[in-house]
Short mmCIF file of C-alpha atoms in Angstrom, two decimals:
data_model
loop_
_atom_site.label_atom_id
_atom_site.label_comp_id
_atom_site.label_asym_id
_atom_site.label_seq_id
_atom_site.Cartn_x
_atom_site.Cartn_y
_atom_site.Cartn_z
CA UNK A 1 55.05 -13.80 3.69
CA UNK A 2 58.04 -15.98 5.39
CA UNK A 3 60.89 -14.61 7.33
CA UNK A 4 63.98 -13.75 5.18
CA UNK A 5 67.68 -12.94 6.46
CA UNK A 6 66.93 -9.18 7.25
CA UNK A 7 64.91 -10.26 10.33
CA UNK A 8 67.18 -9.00 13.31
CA UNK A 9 66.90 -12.20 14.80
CA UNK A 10 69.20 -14.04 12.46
CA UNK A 11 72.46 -13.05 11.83
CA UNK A 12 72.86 -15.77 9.10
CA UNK A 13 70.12 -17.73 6.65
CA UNK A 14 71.70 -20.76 8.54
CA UNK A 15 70.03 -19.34 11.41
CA UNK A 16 66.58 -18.52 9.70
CA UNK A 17 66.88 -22.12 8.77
CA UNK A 18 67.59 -23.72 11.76
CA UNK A 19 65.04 -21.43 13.35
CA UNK A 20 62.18 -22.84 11.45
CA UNK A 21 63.54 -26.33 11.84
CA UNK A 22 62.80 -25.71 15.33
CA UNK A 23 59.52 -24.36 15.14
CA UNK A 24 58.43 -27.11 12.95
CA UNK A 25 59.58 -29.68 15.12
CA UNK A 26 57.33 -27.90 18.04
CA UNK A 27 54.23 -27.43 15.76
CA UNK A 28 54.73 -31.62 15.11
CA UNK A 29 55.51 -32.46 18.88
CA UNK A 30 52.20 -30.56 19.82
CA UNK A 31 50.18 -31.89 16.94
CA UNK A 32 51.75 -35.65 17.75
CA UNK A 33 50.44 -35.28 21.48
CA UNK A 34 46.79 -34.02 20.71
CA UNK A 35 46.39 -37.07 18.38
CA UNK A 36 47.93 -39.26 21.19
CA UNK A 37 45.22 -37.86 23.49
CA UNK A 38 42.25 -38.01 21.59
CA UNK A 39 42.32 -34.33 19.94
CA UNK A 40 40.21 -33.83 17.34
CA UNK A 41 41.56 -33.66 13.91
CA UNK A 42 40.56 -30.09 12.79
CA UNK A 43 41.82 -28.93 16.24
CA UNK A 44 45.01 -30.31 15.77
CA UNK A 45 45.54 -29.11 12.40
CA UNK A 46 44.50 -25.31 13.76
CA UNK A 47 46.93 -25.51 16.77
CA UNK A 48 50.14 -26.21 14.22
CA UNK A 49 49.17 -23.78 11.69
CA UNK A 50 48.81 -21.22 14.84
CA UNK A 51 51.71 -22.14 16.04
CA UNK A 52 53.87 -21.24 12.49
CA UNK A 53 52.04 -18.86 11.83
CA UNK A 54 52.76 -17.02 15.03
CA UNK A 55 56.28 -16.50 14.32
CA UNK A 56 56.24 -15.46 10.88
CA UNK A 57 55.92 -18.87 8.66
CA UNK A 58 52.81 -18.22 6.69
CA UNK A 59 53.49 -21.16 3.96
CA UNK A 60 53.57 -24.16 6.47
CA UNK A 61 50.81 -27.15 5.37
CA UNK A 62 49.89 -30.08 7.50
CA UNK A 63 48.33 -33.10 6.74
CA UNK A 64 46.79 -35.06 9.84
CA UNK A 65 45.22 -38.54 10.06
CA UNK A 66 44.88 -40.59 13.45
CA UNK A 67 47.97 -42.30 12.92
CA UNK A 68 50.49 -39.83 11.06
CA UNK A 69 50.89 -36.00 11.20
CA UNK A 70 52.94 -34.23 8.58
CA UNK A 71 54.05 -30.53 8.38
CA UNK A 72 56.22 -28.79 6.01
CA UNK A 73 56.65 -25.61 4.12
CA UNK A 74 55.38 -26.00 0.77
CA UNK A 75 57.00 -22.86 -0.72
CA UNK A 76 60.87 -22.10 -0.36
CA UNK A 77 63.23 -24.06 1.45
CA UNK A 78 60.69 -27.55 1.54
CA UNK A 79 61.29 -28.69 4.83
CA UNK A 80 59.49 -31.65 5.56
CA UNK A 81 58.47 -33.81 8.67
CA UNK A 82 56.59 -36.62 9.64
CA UNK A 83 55.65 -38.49 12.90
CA UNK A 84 53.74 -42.10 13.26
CA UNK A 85 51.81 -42.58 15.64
CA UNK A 86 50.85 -46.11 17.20
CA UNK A 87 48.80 -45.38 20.57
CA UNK A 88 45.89 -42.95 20.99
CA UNK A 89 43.96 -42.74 23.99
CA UNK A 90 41.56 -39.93 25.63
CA UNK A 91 43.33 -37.45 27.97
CA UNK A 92 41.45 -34.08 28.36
CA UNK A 93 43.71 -32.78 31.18
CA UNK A 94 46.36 -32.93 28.68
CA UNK A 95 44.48 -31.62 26.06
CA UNK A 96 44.23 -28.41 28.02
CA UNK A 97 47.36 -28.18 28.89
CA UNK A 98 48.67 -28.18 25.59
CA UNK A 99 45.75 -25.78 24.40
CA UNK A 100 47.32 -23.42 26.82
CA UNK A 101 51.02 -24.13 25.65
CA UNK A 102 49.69 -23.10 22.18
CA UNK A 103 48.30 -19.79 23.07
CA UNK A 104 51.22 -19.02 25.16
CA UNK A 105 53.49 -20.01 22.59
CA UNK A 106 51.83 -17.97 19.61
CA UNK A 107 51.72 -15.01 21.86
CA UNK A 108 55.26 -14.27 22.05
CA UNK A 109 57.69 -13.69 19.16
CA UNK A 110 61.35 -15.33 19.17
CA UNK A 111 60.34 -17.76 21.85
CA UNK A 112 62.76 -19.96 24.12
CA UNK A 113 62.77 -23.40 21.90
CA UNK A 114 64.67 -25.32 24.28
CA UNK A 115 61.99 -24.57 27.56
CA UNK A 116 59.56 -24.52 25.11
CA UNK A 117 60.09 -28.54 24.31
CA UNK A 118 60.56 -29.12 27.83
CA UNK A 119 57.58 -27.94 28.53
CA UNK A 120 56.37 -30.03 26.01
CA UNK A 121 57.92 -32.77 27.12
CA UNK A 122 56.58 -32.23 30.90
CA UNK A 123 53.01 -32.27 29.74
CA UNK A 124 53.51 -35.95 27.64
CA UNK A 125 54.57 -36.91 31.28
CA UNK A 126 51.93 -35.50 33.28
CA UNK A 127 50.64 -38.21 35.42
CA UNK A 128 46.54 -38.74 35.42
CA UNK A 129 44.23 -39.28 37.58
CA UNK A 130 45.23 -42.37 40.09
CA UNK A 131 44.44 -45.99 38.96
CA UNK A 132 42.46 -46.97 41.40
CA UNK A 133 40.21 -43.70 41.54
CA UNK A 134 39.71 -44.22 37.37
CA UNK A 135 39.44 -47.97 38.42
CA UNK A 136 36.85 -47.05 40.85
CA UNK A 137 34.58 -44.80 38.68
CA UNK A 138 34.69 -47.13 35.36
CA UNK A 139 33.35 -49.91 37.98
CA UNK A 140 30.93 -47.16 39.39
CA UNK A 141 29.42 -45.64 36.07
CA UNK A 142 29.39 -49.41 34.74
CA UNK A 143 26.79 -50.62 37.06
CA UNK A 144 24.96 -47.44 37.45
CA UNK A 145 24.08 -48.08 33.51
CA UNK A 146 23.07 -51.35 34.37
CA UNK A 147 20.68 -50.44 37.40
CA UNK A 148 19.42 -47.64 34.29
CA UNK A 149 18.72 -51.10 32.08
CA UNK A 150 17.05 -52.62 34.77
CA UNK A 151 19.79 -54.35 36.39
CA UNK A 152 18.93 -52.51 39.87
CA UNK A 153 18.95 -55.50 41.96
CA UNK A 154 21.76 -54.72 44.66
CA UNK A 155 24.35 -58.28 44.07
CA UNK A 156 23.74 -57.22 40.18
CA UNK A 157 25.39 -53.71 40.93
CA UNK A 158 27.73 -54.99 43.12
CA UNK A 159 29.23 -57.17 40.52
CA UNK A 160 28.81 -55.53 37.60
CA UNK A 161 31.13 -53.09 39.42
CA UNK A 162 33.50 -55.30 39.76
CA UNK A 163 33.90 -57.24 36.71
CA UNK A 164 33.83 -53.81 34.93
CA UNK A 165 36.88 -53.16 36.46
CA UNK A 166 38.65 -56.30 35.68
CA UNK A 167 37.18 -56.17 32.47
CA UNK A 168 39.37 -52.66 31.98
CA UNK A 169 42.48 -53.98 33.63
CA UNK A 170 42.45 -56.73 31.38
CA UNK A 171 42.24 -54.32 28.19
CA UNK A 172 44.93 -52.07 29.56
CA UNK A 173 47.12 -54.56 30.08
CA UNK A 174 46.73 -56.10 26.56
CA UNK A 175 47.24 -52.67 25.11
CA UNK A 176 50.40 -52.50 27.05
CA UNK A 177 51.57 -55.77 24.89
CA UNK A 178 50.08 -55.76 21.83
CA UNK A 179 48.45 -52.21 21.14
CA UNK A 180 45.84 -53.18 19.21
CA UNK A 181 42.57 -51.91 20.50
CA UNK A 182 40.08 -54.66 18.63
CA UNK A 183 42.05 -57.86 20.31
CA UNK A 184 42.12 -55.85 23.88
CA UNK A 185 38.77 -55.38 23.19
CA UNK A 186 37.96 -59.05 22.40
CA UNK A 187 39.79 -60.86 25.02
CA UNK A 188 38.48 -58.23 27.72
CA UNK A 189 34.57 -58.97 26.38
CA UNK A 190 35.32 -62.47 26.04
CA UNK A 191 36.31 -62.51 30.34
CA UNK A 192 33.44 -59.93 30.45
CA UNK A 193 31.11 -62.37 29.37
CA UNK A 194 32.75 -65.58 31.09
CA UNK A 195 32.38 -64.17 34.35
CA UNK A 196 28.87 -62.66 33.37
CA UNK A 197 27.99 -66.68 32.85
CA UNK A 198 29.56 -67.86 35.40
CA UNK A 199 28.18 -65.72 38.27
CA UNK A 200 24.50 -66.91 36.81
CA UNK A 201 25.37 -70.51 36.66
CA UNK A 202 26.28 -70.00 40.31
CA UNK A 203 22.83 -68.71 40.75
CA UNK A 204 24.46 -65.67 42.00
CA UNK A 205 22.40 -63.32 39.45
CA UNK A 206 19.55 -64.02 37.86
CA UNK A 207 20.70 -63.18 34.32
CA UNK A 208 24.27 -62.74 33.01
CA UNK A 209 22.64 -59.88 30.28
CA UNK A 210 22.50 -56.39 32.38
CA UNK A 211 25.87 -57.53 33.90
CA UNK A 212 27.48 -57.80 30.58
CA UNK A 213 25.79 -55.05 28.90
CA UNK A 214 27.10 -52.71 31.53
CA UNK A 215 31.00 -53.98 31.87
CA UNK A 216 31.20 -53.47 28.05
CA UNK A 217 30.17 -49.89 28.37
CA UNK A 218 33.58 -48.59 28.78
CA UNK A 219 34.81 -50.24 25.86
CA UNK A 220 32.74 -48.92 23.31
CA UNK A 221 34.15 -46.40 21.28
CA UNK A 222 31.84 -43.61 21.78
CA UNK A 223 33.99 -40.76 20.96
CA UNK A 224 35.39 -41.93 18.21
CA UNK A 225 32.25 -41.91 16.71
CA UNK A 226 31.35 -38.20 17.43
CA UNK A 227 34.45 -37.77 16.26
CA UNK A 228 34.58 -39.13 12.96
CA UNK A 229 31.32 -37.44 12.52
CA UNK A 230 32.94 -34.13 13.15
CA UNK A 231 35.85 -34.78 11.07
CA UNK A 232 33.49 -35.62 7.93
CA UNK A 233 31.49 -32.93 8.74
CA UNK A 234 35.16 -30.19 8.69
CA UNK A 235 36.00 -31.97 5.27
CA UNK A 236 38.99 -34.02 6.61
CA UNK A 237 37.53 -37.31 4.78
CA UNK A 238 40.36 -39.62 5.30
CA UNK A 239 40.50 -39.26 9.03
CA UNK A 240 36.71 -39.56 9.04
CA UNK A 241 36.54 -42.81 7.16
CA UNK A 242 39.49 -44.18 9.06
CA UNK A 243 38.17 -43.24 12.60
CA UNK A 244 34.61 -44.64 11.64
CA UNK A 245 36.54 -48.26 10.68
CA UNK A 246 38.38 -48.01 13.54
CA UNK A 247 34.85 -47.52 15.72
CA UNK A 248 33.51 -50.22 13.74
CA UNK A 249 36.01 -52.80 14.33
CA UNK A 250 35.80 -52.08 18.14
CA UNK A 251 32.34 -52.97 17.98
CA UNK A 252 32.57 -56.05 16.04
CA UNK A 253 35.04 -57.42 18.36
CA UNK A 254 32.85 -56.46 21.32
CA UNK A 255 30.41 -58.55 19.62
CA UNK A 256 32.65 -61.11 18.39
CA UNK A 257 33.70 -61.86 22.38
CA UNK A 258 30.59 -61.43 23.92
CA UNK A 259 28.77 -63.81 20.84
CA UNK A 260 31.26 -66.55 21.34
CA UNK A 261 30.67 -67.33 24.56
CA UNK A 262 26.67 -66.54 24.75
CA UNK A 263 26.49 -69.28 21.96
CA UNK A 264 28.22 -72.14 23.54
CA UNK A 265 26.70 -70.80 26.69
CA UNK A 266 23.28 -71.76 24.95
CA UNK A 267 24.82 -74.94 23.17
CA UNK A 268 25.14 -76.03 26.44
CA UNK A 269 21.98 -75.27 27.47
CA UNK A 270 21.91 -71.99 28.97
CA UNK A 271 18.77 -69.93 29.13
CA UNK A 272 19.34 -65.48 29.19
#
């Protein structure tokens, strides 16, 4: 059942109203920030219901994709809203956080709205880990998969490592102008595989092919796989599909970038 005007807490339906206004507008900001940081859909869609739930709004629906979440109250008064959303990345530590905001939230009845988005609003601004340490272990876990390929000579480690990391910088500064993940992802294999080439014309490494097959690692979009296998799995079939295109468009232009150059590479008479 929803809340009606005898609940002690509102003097006036105008209250009740702008009440659940509020606690809408929570359950979207904490739904909007698990998409932005790689929440799974299911997950998400739990964590709002909880949260309206919690304090007494039993008729609230959402409908989540990777790029929109809507909530509204499909009985009564119809309030409806609806946030877009452009960037999505993978941040567990915030994840948690707001996993813990959620069951803290639902736990208490007539909660402070205003700390309440604050807090919110503190977590979407929690910093991460430092640049140069995530810098430092993409580089590191890019040419320890390349010494597992059989790239274990020590200058093929050493700069795998590093063009791993410029390969990332490249992609997160792309993403900071144009936000689309398949160009990043292009133009960052595409210097990927430059460098790969020209470190082996330099007779500098033997072969540009463990080099490049280990810098590309990080860009491959392993979780969204698992995760679009999960959301088909739960029955959410449009986020499925959409996350599985958006996977497969990643790969093609990982491939796209990397076959570009390999084939004028060879044109020109280069031999993997």
């Amino acid at each position: 059942m929803d809340t009606s005007t005898t609940d002690p807490r509102f003097a006036t339906e105008a209250e009740e109203k702008e009440y659940k206004k509020n606690i809408l507008k929570i359950a979207l900001f904490v739904g909007e920030l698990m998409i932005k940081n790689g929440a799974e859909t299911s997950r998400v869609e739990d964590s709002v219901l909880r949260i309206c739930r919690s304090q007494g709004f039993y008729h609230a629906n959402v409908f989540t994709t990777p790029t929109v979440v809507i909530i509204s109250d499909e009985k009564f008064d119809g309030f409806c809203f609806m946030k877009t959303i452009d960037k999505r990345g993978i941040n567990l530590n915030k994840i948690s956080m707001l996993n813990n905001f959620s069951r803290e939230f639902c736990s208490v009845k007539n909660p402070d709205i205003d700390k309440s988005i604050a807090e919110l609003y503190e977590i979407d601004r929690a910093e991460s880990y430092p640049l140069w340490f995530f810098y430092s272990c993409t580089g590191l876990a890019s040419a320890c998969f390349a010494c597992l390929l059989g790239g274990n000579q020590l200058q093929n480690f050493i700069f795998t490592f590093i063009v791993a990391i410029i390969g990332d910088i490249i992609y997160d500064q792309i993403m900071k102008i144009s936000s689309i993940s398949a160009f990043s992802c292009v133009v960052a294999s595409f210097v990927i595989t430059i460098l790969g080439v020209v470190l082996t014309e330099m007779n500098i490494l033997a072969t540009p092919t463990m080099l490049i097959v280990g810098s590309i690692m990080p860009l491959l979009p392993g979780v969204a796989v698992i995760k679009s296998i999960r959301d088909l799995i739960a029955g959410n079939l449009i986020s499925g599909i959409s996350r599985v295109f958006e996977a497969f468009m990643i790969l093609l232009s990982i491939a796209s970038g990397v076959g570009v150059v390999l084939d004028l590479w060879f044109k020109l008479g280069g031999v993997l």
